[in-house]
Short mmCIF file of C-alpha atoms and ligand atoms in Angstrom, two decimals:
data_model
loop_
_atom_site.label_atom_id
_atom_site.label_comp_id
_atom_site.label_asym_id
_atom_site.label_seq_id
_atom_site.Cartn_x
_atom_site.Cartn_y
_atom_site.Cartn_z
CA MET A 1 -4.71 14.37 -0.52
CA SER A 2 -7.10 11.66 0.54
CA ILE A 3 -10.85 11.97 1.24
CA LYS A 4 -11.82 11.98 4.92
CA PHE A 5 -14.72 10.47 6.82
CA ASP A 6 -16.15 12.48 9.69
CA TYR A 7 -18.38 10.11 11.65
CA ALA A 8 -18.60 12.06 14.89
CA ASN A 9 -22.38 12.53 14.54
CA LEU A 10 -23.03 8.90 13.82
CA LEU A 11 -21.85 8.03 17.30
CA LYS A 12 -24.13 8.26 20.31
CA ASN A 13 -23.58 11.57 22.09
CA LYS A 14 -25.53 14.11 24.14
CA LYS A 15 -27.33 15.31 20.98
CA ILE A 16 -27.56 12.09 18.96
CA GLN A 17 -29.34 10.05 21.64
CA CYS A 18 -30.26 7.38 19.18
CA GLY A 19 -26.70 7.07 18.01
CA VAL A 20 -24.47 4.00 17.74
CA SER A 21 -22.24 3.62 20.79
CA ILE A 22 -18.57 2.75 20.65
CA ALA A 23 -19.42 -0.37 22.68
CA GLU A 24 -21.87 -1.53 20.06
CA ILE A 25 -19.20 -1.27 17.43
CA GLU A 26 -16.62 -3.08 19.58
CA ASN A 27 -19.15 -5.79 20.39
CA ASN A 28 -19.75 -6.37 16.64
CA ARG A 29 -16.04 -6.56 15.66
CA HIS A 30 -16.46 -10.31 15.11
CA LEU A 31 -18.70 -9.34 12.11
CA CYS A 32 -15.70 -7.62 10.55
CA ASP A 33 -13.57 -10.78 10.93
CA GLN A 34 -16.38 -12.88 9.39
CA ALA A 35 -16.77 -10.36 6.58
CA ARG A 36 -13.08 -10.55 5.85
CA ILE A 37 -13.17 -14.31 5.63
CA ARG A 38 -16.18 -14.23 3.32
CA PHE A 39 -14.55 -11.53 1.19
CA GLU A 40 -11.45 -13.70 0.70
CA LYS A 41 -13.57 -16.73 -0.11
CA GLU A 42 -15.71 -14.88 -2.70
CA TYR A 43 -12.68 -13.09 -4.10
CA ALA A 44 -11.11 -16.52 -4.74
CA MET A 45 -14.38 -17.49 -6.45
CA ASN A 46 -13.73 -14.59 -8.92
CA ILE A 47 -16.92 -12.62 -8.18
CA LEU A 48 -15.39 -9.59 -6.51
CA GLY A 49 -13.47 -8.29 -9.50
CA PHE A 50 -13.98 -4.63 -8.53
CA HIS A 51 -11.25 -5.16 -5.90
CA ASP A 52 -8.65 -5.72 -8.59
CA LEU A 53 -9.68 -2.75 -10.80
CA PRO A 54 -7.21 -0.22 -9.28
CA ASP A 55 -4.52 -2.35 -10.89
CA TYR A 56 -6.28 -2.42 -14.30
CA ASN A 57 -3.99 -1.77 -17.25
CA VAL A 58 -5.82 0.84 -19.28
CA GLU A 59 -3.33 1.26 -22.14
CA HIS A 60 -5.82 -0.19 -24.67
CA ILE A 61 -8.31 2.50 -23.78
CA VAL A 62 -5.81 5.37 -23.80
CA SER A 63 -4.49 4.31 -27.24
CA TYR A 64 -7.97 3.82 -28.70
CA ILE A 65 -9.06 7.26 -27.54
CA GLU A 66 -5.85 8.89 -28.87
CA SER A 67 -6.55 7.34 -32.24
CA ILE A 68 -10.14 8.73 -32.60
CA GLU A 69 -10.21 11.87 -30.44
CA LYS A 70 -9.78 14.22 -33.37
CA ASP A 71 -12.75 12.70 -35.18
CA TYR A 72 -15.46 13.16 -32.51
CA ASP A 73 -16.82 15.88 -30.25
CA ASP A 74 -19.46 14.01 -28.37
CA MET A 75 -20.13 10.53 -27.08
CA VAL A 76 -23.52 9.03 -26.48
CA VAL A 77 -23.64 6.16 -24.07
CA LEU A 78 -26.49 3.70 -24.62
CA GLY A 79 -26.87 1.82 -21.38
CA ILE A 80 -28.88 1.64 -18.18
CA GLY A 81 -28.26 1.08 -14.45
CA GLY A 82 -24.72 0.02 -13.80
CA SER A 83 -23.88 0.51 -17.46
CA ALA A 84 -24.83 4.22 -17.33
CA LEU A 85 -24.90 5.85 -13.86
CA GLY A 86 -21.15 5.82 -13.23
CA ASN A 87 -20.42 7.36 -16.65
CA LYS A 88 -22.79 10.21 -15.97
CA ALA A 89 -21.45 10.68 -12.45
CA ILE A 90 -17.82 10.92 -13.45
CA TYR A 91 -18.61 13.27 -16.36
CA ASN A 92 -20.69 15.70 -14.22
CA SER A 93 -18.30 15.63 -11.28
CA LEU A 94 -15.38 16.78 -13.42
CA LYS A 95 -16.76 18.61 -16.46
CA THR A 96 -16.59 22.07 -14.93
CA VAL A 97 -13.39 21.79 -12.87
CA LYS A 98 -11.54 20.17 -15.68
CA LYS A 99 -13.14 22.34 -18.31
CA LEU A 100 -13.88 19.25 -20.41
CA ASN A 101 -14.41 20.14 -24.03
CA LYS A 102 -16.02 16.98 -25.18
CA ARG A 103 -19.57 16.19 -24.22
CA LEU A 104 -21.07 12.98 -22.87
CA PHE A 105 -24.77 12.18 -23.28
CA VAL A 106 -26.26 9.11 -21.58
CA MET A 107 -29.34 7.59 -23.13
CA ASP A 108 -30.44 5.57 -20.18
CA ASN A 109 -34.16 5.56 -20.77
CA VAL A 110 -36.50 4.51 -23.46
CA ASP A 111 -38.13 7.88 -23.27
CA PRO A 112 -38.76 9.27 -26.77
CA LEU A 113 -38.21 12.74 -25.50
CA LEU A 114 -34.80 11.86 -24.09
CA ILE A 115 -33.77 10.31 -27.36
CA GLU A 116 -35.00 13.33 -29.32
CA ASP A 117 -33.26 15.72 -26.85
CA ILE A 118 -29.90 13.95 -27.26
CA MET A 119 -30.13 13.28 -31.04
CA SER A 120 -31.09 16.91 -31.70
CA GLN A 121 -28.05 18.24 -29.79
CA VAL A 122 -25.31 16.17 -31.44
CA ASP A 123 -23.70 16.45 -34.79
CA LEU A 124 -24.23 12.91 -36.00
CA GLN A 125 -21.03 12.76 -38.10
CA ARG A 126 -18.90 13.79 -35.09
CA THR A 127 -20.52 11.55 -32.52
CA LEU A 128 -19.43 8.19 -31.12
CA PHE A 129 -22.09 5.80 -29.77
CA ASN A 130 -20.95 3.57 -26.95
CA VAL A 131 -23.35 0.67 -26.47
CA ILE A 132 -22.78 -0.68 -22.99
CA THR A 133 -24.57 -3.79 -21.70
CA LYS A 134 -22.98 -6.56 -19.68
CA SER A 135 -25.72 -9.08 -20.45
CA GLY A 136 -26.19 -7.93 -24.05
CA THR A 137 -29.97 -8.43 -23.67
CA THR A 138 -31.41 -5.51 -21.71
CA ALA A 139 -34.50 -4.30 -23.59
CA GLU A 140 -33.87 -0.58 -22.96
CA THR A 141 -30.32 -0.71 -24.27
CA MET A 142 -31.15 -2.95 -27.15
CA SER A 143 -33.96 -0.78 -28.31
CA THR A 144 -32.03 2.44 -28.29
CA PHE A 145 -29.20 0.69 -30.01
CA LEU A 146 -31.51 -0.42 -32.82
CA ILE A 147 -32.93 3.08 -33.20
CA VAL A 148 -29.44 4.63 -33.34
CA LEU A 149 -28.09 1.95 -35.66
CA ASP A 150 -30.97 2.56 -38.03
CA ILE A 151 -30.37 6.33 -38.03
CA LEU A 152 -26.64 5.94 -38.50
CA LYS A 153 -27.04 3.44 -41.30
CA LYS A 154 -29.21 5.88 -43.12
CA LYS A 155 -27.36 9.07 -42.38
CA CYS A 156 -23.74 7.97 -42.11
CA PRO A 157 -23.61 4.77 -44.30
CA ASP A 158 -19.85 5.06 -44.90
CA THR A 159 -18.74 5.71 -41.39
CA TYR A 160 -21.30 4.21 -39.03
CA LYS A 161 -19.27 1.06 -38.25
CA LYS A 162 -16.56 3.23 -36.78
CA GLN A 163 -19.05 5.41 -34.93
CA ILE A 164 -20.38 2.47 -32.79
CA ILE A 165 -18.33 0.92 -30.07
CA VAL A 166 -19.70 -1.97 -27.99
CA THR A 167 -18.88 -2.72 -24.37
CA THR A 168 -20.18 -6.09 -23.34
CA ASP A 169 -19.32 -9.62 -22.11
CA LYS A 170 -16.19 -11.07 -23.70
CA GLU A 171 -17.98 -14.03 -25.16
CA LYS A 172 -21.69 -14.15 -24.55
CA GLY A 173 -24.62 -12.36 -26.16
CA PHE A 174 -26.03 -11.16 -29.41
CA LEU A 175 -23.77 -8.06 -29.41
CA ARG A 176 -20.65 -10.24 -29.42
CA GLN A 177 -21.90 -11.88 -32.54
CA LEU A 178 -22.53 -8.45 -34.05
CA ILE A 179 -19.07 -7.23 -33.22
CA LYS A 180 -17.72 -10.15 -35.17
CA GLU A 181 -20.03 -9.57 -38.15
CA ASP A 182 -19.83 -5.74 -38.34
CA GLY A 183 -16.34 -5.21 -36.89
CA TYR A 184 -17.32 -2.64 -34.26
CA MET A 185 -14.60 -1.59 -31.83
CA ASP A 186 -15.28 -3.51 -28.71
CA PHE A 187 -14.59 -3.31 -24.98
CA ILE A 188 -15.20 -5.84 -22.22
CA VAL A 189 -17.25 -6.00 -19.06
CA PRO A 190 -15.37 -8.63 -17.01
CA ASP A 191 -17.34 -11.58 -15.82
CA SER A 192 -16.12 -11.04 -12.26
CA VAL A 193 -17.56 -7.55 -11.97
CA GLY A 194 -21.23 -6.91 -11.42
CA GLY A 195 -22.93 -4.06 -13.33
CA ARG A 196 -23.27 -1.63 -10.47
CA PHE A 197 -19.58 -2.31 -9.51
CA SER A 198 -18.29 -1.80 -13.03
CA VAL A 199 -17.61 1.96 -13.34
CA LEU A 200 -13.84 1.41 -13.14
CA THR A 201 -13.88 -1.16 -15.93
CA ASP A 202 -14.21 -0.32 -19.64
CA VAL A 203 -17.84 0.45 -18.78
CA GLY A 204 -16.90 3.77 -17.24
CA LEU A 205 -13.33 4.33 -18.28
CA VAL A 206 -13.82 4.47 -22.03
CA SER A 207 -16.30 7.40 -21.86
CA SER A 208 -14.20 9.05 -19.14
CA ALA A 209 -11.03 8.88 -21.26
CA PHE A 210 -12.96 10.17 -24.25
CA ILE A 211 -14.10 13.33 -22.44
CA GLY A 212 -10.54 13.96 -21.21
CA VAL A 213 -10.60 12.54 -17.68
CA ASP A 214 -7.26 11.15 -16.42
CA ILE A 215 -8.37 7.56 -15.93
CA LYS A 216 -5.01 6.52 -14.47
CA ALA A 217 -5.48 9.07 -11.68
CA LEU A 218 -8.94 7.64 -11.05
CA LEU A 219 -7.44 4.16 -10.53
CA LYS A 220 -4.67 5.61 -8.44
CA GLY A 221 -7.21 7.08 -6.07
CA ALA A 222 -9.07 3.77 -5.94
CA ALA A 223 -5.84 1.96 -5.16
CA ASN A 224 -5.17 4.33 -2.31
CA MET A 225 -8.62 3.70 -0.87
CA ARG A 226 -8.20 -0.03 -1.25
CA LYS A 227 -5.01 0.26 0.78
CA ARG A 228 -6.77 2.30 3.49
CA CYS A 229 -9.58 -0.19 3.59
CA SER A 230 -7.25 -3.10 4.07
CA ASN A 231 -6.61 -1.94 7.61
CA LYS A 232 -7.85 -4.51 10.14
CA ASP A 233 -8.55 -1.89 12.69
CA ILE A 234 -12.14 -0.85 12.04
CA TRP A 235 -11.53 2.59 13.46
CA GLN A 236 -8.91 3.24 10.74
CA ASN A 237 -10.93 1.57 7.88
CA PRO A 238 -13.54 3.90 6.43
CA ALA A 239 -15.37 1.24 4.42
CA TYR A 240 -15.75 -1.15 7.34
CA LEU A 241 -16.57 1.59 9.77
CA ASN A 242 -19.29 3.18 7.64
CA ALA A 243 -20.70 -0.24 6.71
CA MET A 244 -20.83 -1.12 10.42
CA LEU A 245 -22.42 2.20 11.36
CA HIS A 246 -25.06 1.94 8.64
CA TYR A 247 -25.68 -1.68 9.55
CA LEU A 248 -26.21 -0.91 13.20
CA TYR A 249 -28.52 2.00 12.28
CA MET A 250 -30.57 -0.47 10.13
CA GLN A 251 -30.98 -2.62 13.28
CA LYS A 252 -32.27 0.46 15.07
CA GLY A 253 -34.90 0.99 12.36
CA LYS A 254 -33.16 3.78 10.41
CA ASN A 255 -34.30 2.47 7.02
CA MET A 256 -33.39 5.52 4.95
CA SER A 257 -29.95 6.66 3.91
CA VAL A 258 -29.72 10.17 2.47
CA MET A 259 -26.69 11.20 0.44
CA MET A 260 -26.53 14.94 0.21
CA PRO A 261 -23.68 16.44 -1.79
CA TYR A 262 -22.97 20.14 -1.30
CA THR A 263 -22.10 20.70 -4.91
CA ASN A 264 -24.16 19.97 -8.03
CA ALA A 265 -20.98 18.32 -9.39
CA LEU A 266 -21.44 15.33 -7.11
CA TYR A 267 -25.23 15.04 -7.44
CA ASP A 268 -25.02 12.28 -9.95
CA PHE A 269 -22.79 10.28 -7.60
CA ALA A 270 -25.71 10.31 -5.14
CA ASP A 271 -27.66 8.62 -8.00
CA TRP A 272 -24.83 6.09 -8.55
CA TYR A 273 -24.92 5.42 -4.86
CA ARG A 274 -28.74 4.95 -4.93
CA GLN A 275 -28.34 2.05 -7.31
CA LEU A 276 -25.37 0.51 -5.58
CA TRP A 277 -26.97 0.62 -2.11
CA ALA A 278 -30.49 -0.25 -3.19
CA GLU A 279 -29.83 -3.11 -5.52
CA SER A 280 -27.07 -4.58 -3.41
CA LEU A 281 -28.74 -4.50 -0.04
CA GLY A 282 -32.45 -4.72 -0.77
CA LYS A 283 -32.94 -8.48 -0.46
CA ARG A 284 -35.81 -10.72 0.47
CA TYR A 285 -33.72 -13.70 1.58
CA ASN A 286 -30.49 -14.16 3.45
CA ILE A 287 -27.75 -16.47 2.24
CA ASP A 288 -29.39 -19.36 4.02
CA GLY A 289 -32.70 -18.74 2.24
CA ALA A 290 -34.55 -17.37 5.26
CA LEU A 291 -37.00 -14.49 4.66
CA VAL A 292 -35.31 -11.27 5.89
CA GLU A 293 -36.56 -8.46 3.71
CA VAL A 294 -33.70 -6.11 4.48
CA GLY A 295 -32.36 -3.01 2.96
CA GLN A 296 -32.04 0.72 3.46
CA THR A 297 -33.71 3.11 1.04
CA PRO A 298 -31.12 5.46 -0.44
CA ILE A 299 -32.32 8.98 -1.06
CA LYS A 300 -30.52 11.74 -2.89
CA ALA A 301 -30.65 15.39 -1.80
CA LEU A 302 -28.64 18.41 -2.90
CA GLY A 303 -27.16 21.08 -0.63
CA THR A 304 -27.94 23.93 -0.43
CA THR A 305 -30.90 23.53 -2.74
CA ASP A 306 -32.79 20.95 -0.72
CA GLN A 307 -32.35 22.84 2.57
CA HIS A 308 -35.36 24.70 1.23
CA SER A 309 -37.20 21.41 0.39
CA GLN A 310 -36.11 18.42 2.46
CA ILE A 311 -34.44 19.53 5.66
CA GLN A 312 -37.61 20.34 7.41
CA LEU A 313 -38.59 16.67 7.11
CA TYR A 314 -35.12 15.43 7.97
CA ALA A 315 -35.01 17.54 11.11
CA GLU A 316 -38.54 17.16 12.38
CA GLY A 317 -40.16 14.22 10.64
CA PRO A 318 -39.68 10.58 11.43
CA ASN A 319 -36.23 9.94 12.88
CA ASP A 320 -35.57 7.12 10.42
CA LYS A 321 -32.68 8.49 8.36
CA VAL A 322 -28.90 8.40 8.34
CA ILE A 323 -27.60 11.39 6.44
CA SER A 324 -24.27 11.50 4.55
CA PHE A 325 -23.06 14.87 3.39
CA LEU A 326 -20.52 15.08 0.60
CA THR A 327 -18.33 18.17 0.93
CA VAL A 328 -15.68 19.66 -1.24
CA GLU A 329 -13.08 21.68 0.74
CA LYS A 330 -11.43 23.59 -2.03
CA PHE A 331 -13.07 24.72 -5.24
CA ASP A 332 -11.00 25.54 -8.30
CA TYR A 333 -13.41 28.27 -9.25
CA ASP A 334 -15.03 30.79 -7.04
CA TYR A 335 -17.03 33.96 -7.07
CA LYS A 336 -16.73 36.87 -4.76
CA ILE A 337 -19.97 38.30 -3.45
CA ALA A 338 -19.95 41.96 -4.41
CA ASN A 339 -20.20 44.73 -1.85
CA ILE A 340 -22.90 46.68 -3.61
CA PHE A 341 -25.05 47.71 -0.67
CA PRO A 342 -22.61 48.31 2.23
CA ASN A 343 -25.23 50.04 4.34
CA ASN A 344 -27.90 47.45 4.08
CA ASP A 345 -27.69 44.90 6.87
CA GLU A 346 -29.87 42.48 4.95
CA VAL A 347 -27.09 41.75 2.50
CA ASN A 348 -23.90 43.49 3.61
CA TYR A 349 -22.84 40.50 5.81
CA LEU A 350 -22.37 38.47 2.62
CA ALA A 351 -20.18 41.09 0.98
CA ASP A 352 -16.64 40.32 -0.04
CA LYS A 353 -16.97 36.63 0.87
CA ASN A 354 -16.48 33.82 -1.56
CA ILE A 355 -19.60 31.94 -2.56
CA SER A 356 -17.80 28.71 -1.52
CA GLU A 357 -17.52 30.09 1.99
CA LEU A 358 -21.25 30.52 2.07
CA LEU A 359 -21.71 26.99 0.72
CA LEU A 360 -19.47 25.46 3.40
CA ALA A 361 -21.12 27.59 6.12
CA GLU A 362 -24.54 26.38 5.00
CA ARG A 363 -23.37 22.74 5.04
CA LEU A 364 -22.08 23.10 8.56
CA ALA A 365 -25.18 24.99 9.60
CA THR A 366 -27.33 22.07 8.34
CA GLU A 367 -25.10 19.58 10.14
CA ILE A 368 -25.55 21.56 13.38
CA ALA A 369 -29.26 21.91 12.92
CA LEU A 370 -29.74 18.15 12.30
CA THR A 371 -27.43 17.22 15.16
CA ASN A 372 -29.39 19.50 17.56
CA ALA A 373 -32.46 17.75 16.33
CA GLY A 374 -30.86 14.38 17.18
CA ARG A 375 -30.51 13.23 13.62
CA PRO A 376 -27.48 10.99 12.82
CA ASN A 377 -25.28 12.46 10.11
CA CYS A 378 -21.74 12.17 8.74
CA ASN A 379 -19.56 13.92 6.26
CA ILE A 380 -17.37 12.60 3.44
CA ILE A 381 -14.85 15.29 2.74
CA PHE A 382 -13.21 15.71 -0.65
CA PRO A 383 -10.11 17.85 -0.33
CA GLU A 384 -10.66 18.76 -4.00
CA LEU A 385 -12.77 17.61 -6.89
CA ASN A 386 -10.28 15.62 -8.97
CA GLU A 387 -9.92 12.18 -10.46
CA TYR A 388 -7.90 10.86 -7.48
CA ASN A 389 -10.57 11.75 -4.95
CA ILE A 390 -13.37 10.48 -7.19
CA GLY A 391 -11.51 7.14 -7.60
CA GLU A 392 -11.16 6.91 -3.79
CA PHE A 393 -14.88 7.57 -3.34
CA ILE A 394 -15.92 4.96 -5.84
CA TYR A 395 -13.80 2.20 -4.29
CA LEU A 396 -14.88 3.24 -0.75
CA TYR A 397 -18.57 2.94 -1.51
CA GLU A 398 -18.21 -0.26 -3.55
CA LEU A 399 -16.38 -2.04 -0.73
CA GLN A 400 -18.60 -0.50 1.97
CA THR A 401 -21.66 -1.82 0.15
CA VAL A 402 -20.32 -5.40 -0.11
CA ILE A 403 -19.29 -5.38 3.51
CA ALA A 404 -22.74 -3.99 4.63
CA GLY A 405 -24.28 -6.86 2.66
CA TYR A 406 -22.11 -9.35 4.50
CA PHE A 407 -23.09 -7.86 7.80
CA LEU A 408 -26.72 -8.30 6.77
CA ASP A 409 -25.92 -11.84 5.75
CA ILE A 410 -27.30 -11.39 2.28
CA ASN A 411 -25.86 -11.60 -1.22
CA PRO A 412 -24.92 -8.05 -2.20
CA LEU A 413 -23.94 -9.08 -5.74
CA ASP A 414 -27.22 -10.35 -7.21
CA GLN A 415 -30.40 -8.53 -8.20
CA PRO A 416 -33.27 -11.05 -8.54
CA GLY A 417 -35.83 -8.27 -8.21
CA VAL A 418 -34.40 -6.50 -11.22
CA GLU A 419 -34.37 -9.70 -13.25
CA ALA A 420 -38.05 -10.24 -12.53
CA GLY A 421 -38.91 -6.92 -14.09
CA LYS A 422 -36.74 -7.64 -17.11
CA ILE A 423 -38.55 -10.92 -17.61
CA ALA A 424 -42.00 -9.31 -17.41
CA THR A 425 -40.84 -6.70 -20.00
CA TYR A 426 -39.76 -9.46 -22.38
CA ALA A 427 -43.11 -11.15 -21.95
CA LEU A 428 -45.06 -7.91 -22.51
CA MET A 429 -43.14 -7.11 -25.65
CA GLY A 430 -43.56 -10.60 -27.05
CA LYS A 431 -39.95 -11.97 -26.83
CA LYS A 432 -39.70 -15.57 -27.86
CA GLY A 433 -39.55 -17.99 -24.89
CA PHE A 434 -41.68 -15.84 -22.56
CA ALA A 435 -45.16 -17.01 -23.56
CA GLU A 436 -46.00 -18.41 -20.11
CA GLN A 437 -45.16 -15.11 -18.37
CA ALA A 438 -47.17 -13.26 -21.03
CA LYS A 439 -50.20 -15.37 -20.26
CA GLU A 440 -49.83 -14.59 -16.55
CA ILE A 441 -49.62 -10.93 -17.28
CA HIS A 442 -52.67 -11.13 -19.48
CA GLU A 443 -54.64 -12.81 -16.67
CA TYR A 444 -53.44 -10.16 -14.22
CA ASN A 445 -54.64 -7.39 -16.51
CA GLN A 446 -58.03 -8.98 -17.02
CA GLU A 447 -58.55 -9.38 -13.32
CA LYS A 448 -57.60 -5.76 -12.72
CA THR A 449 -60.04 -4.62 -15.30
CA ARG A 450 -62.81 -6.86 -13.79
CA ASN A 451 -62.15 -5.29 -10.34
CA GLY A 452 -62.92 -1.85 -11.80
CA ARG A 453 -60.65 -0.03 -9.38
CA ILE A 454 -59.51 2.57 -11.88
CA ILE A 455 -61.66 5.69 -11.86
O1 PA5 B 1 -26.12 -3.72 -11.37
C1 PA5 B 1 -26.65 -4.37 -12.24
O2 PA5 B 1 -26.25 -5.52 -12.57
C2 PA5 B 1 -27.86 -3.91 -13.03
O3 PA5 B 1 -28.35 -2.67 -12.56
C3 PA5 B 1 -27.36 -3.61 -14.47
O4 PA5 B 1 -26.33 -2.71 -14.54
C4 PA5 B 1 -28.53 -3.15 -15.42
O5 PA5 B 1 -29.61 -3.93 -15.25
C5 PA5 B 1 -28.04 -3.15 -16.82
O6 PA5 B 1 -27.72 -4.45 -17.22
P1 PA5 B 1 -26.87 -4.68 -18.52
O7 PA5 B 1 -25.52 -4.02 -18.34
O8 PA5 B 1 -26.68 -6.18 -18.60
O9 PA5 B 1 -27.59 -4.12 -19.72
#
């Protein structure tokens, strides 16, 4: 069964006065036609590779995993951003429903405590380390790689070459050179797929296959969503429709987009979405080079937990948010709430009900409360938590993000702001070729010290 998109409360109605009207969508249909033309053009330029991934032949991954699965219990991914978030999201979405036996750890920070936390939990001999970096240069990933390589060389000198796998560009970068020299098993991040769109490449599929996820079912779900999103009628096309609704809300000053899953299992997908939406749409210039400074700040929240933390703000604070709930209709596991105090009206109304019933009731209650407060909201409904629905969700949001970028007339595929930070890090850490930037940073620091604004 396919995921559903309930957009009723994104449309203008008696309660959602600030909503987008049907006429506004109809009047902007030409943007969809333009987006389709741009998509075809950029697809032909081989920069929208995510669109082909549902057809990806994954036999090389399946056979590699079959050949090593007996040897390892855990995998540690060394990567950051698009080379990490999807791996985490898939693992955490399915680990409980699928009762996954193997564990996945993601070292996506240069935090000594995170490194210690992960290294102290794994049995080194029975752990595979998957170094993922498209560019092969990212300081965070390279530094954790060097740390892990050093540990492995010392503690597992006979096996370490088999315990490291590298996922990177097919030709470029230092890691490619190392693969040749040391003979690590390697996987490829295709040129045509940007980091944050790469979860359905080897970047996310190798770790998913390792932990026991059916990666073919993931791709099947993505293929189904691709088909649904090829519909030229915007009202039947969830990616175009949600992109249009969010675009029109941005025009109305709704600069925040909250993703609020009603299950911990999907919480990391809200994190994945944060990167996708933020990096793709947050742009200073449009494609003609004019200053536009657009974007919509993605926020993650968790139902029901954040009902007791965020909903007060969402309902009564600034009306600047569009809220997307993620709901699972059917849970594979459930708990019945025991009827222990039948005569106590404070708790007996809960008795004999499934906890999932309470979860769904609270989600609906929050929707109603926000709607009554005039706050635009929608619901992405997963019939079940399984690979197929997750694959659908991934493709839906990837396409929706690109199309929203087209509506905004920006380039959703680049990330100049991220690159600027990477360059400053190289300069600060003394990388060769960055002396000029290091000098600028030194002057910046001196001026800051002179100003004496730190107390
Ligand atoms: O979406 C992107 O391209 C970025 O967020 C990258 O994923 C991130 O910067 C990591 O880059 P790399 O995979 O080259 O190490």
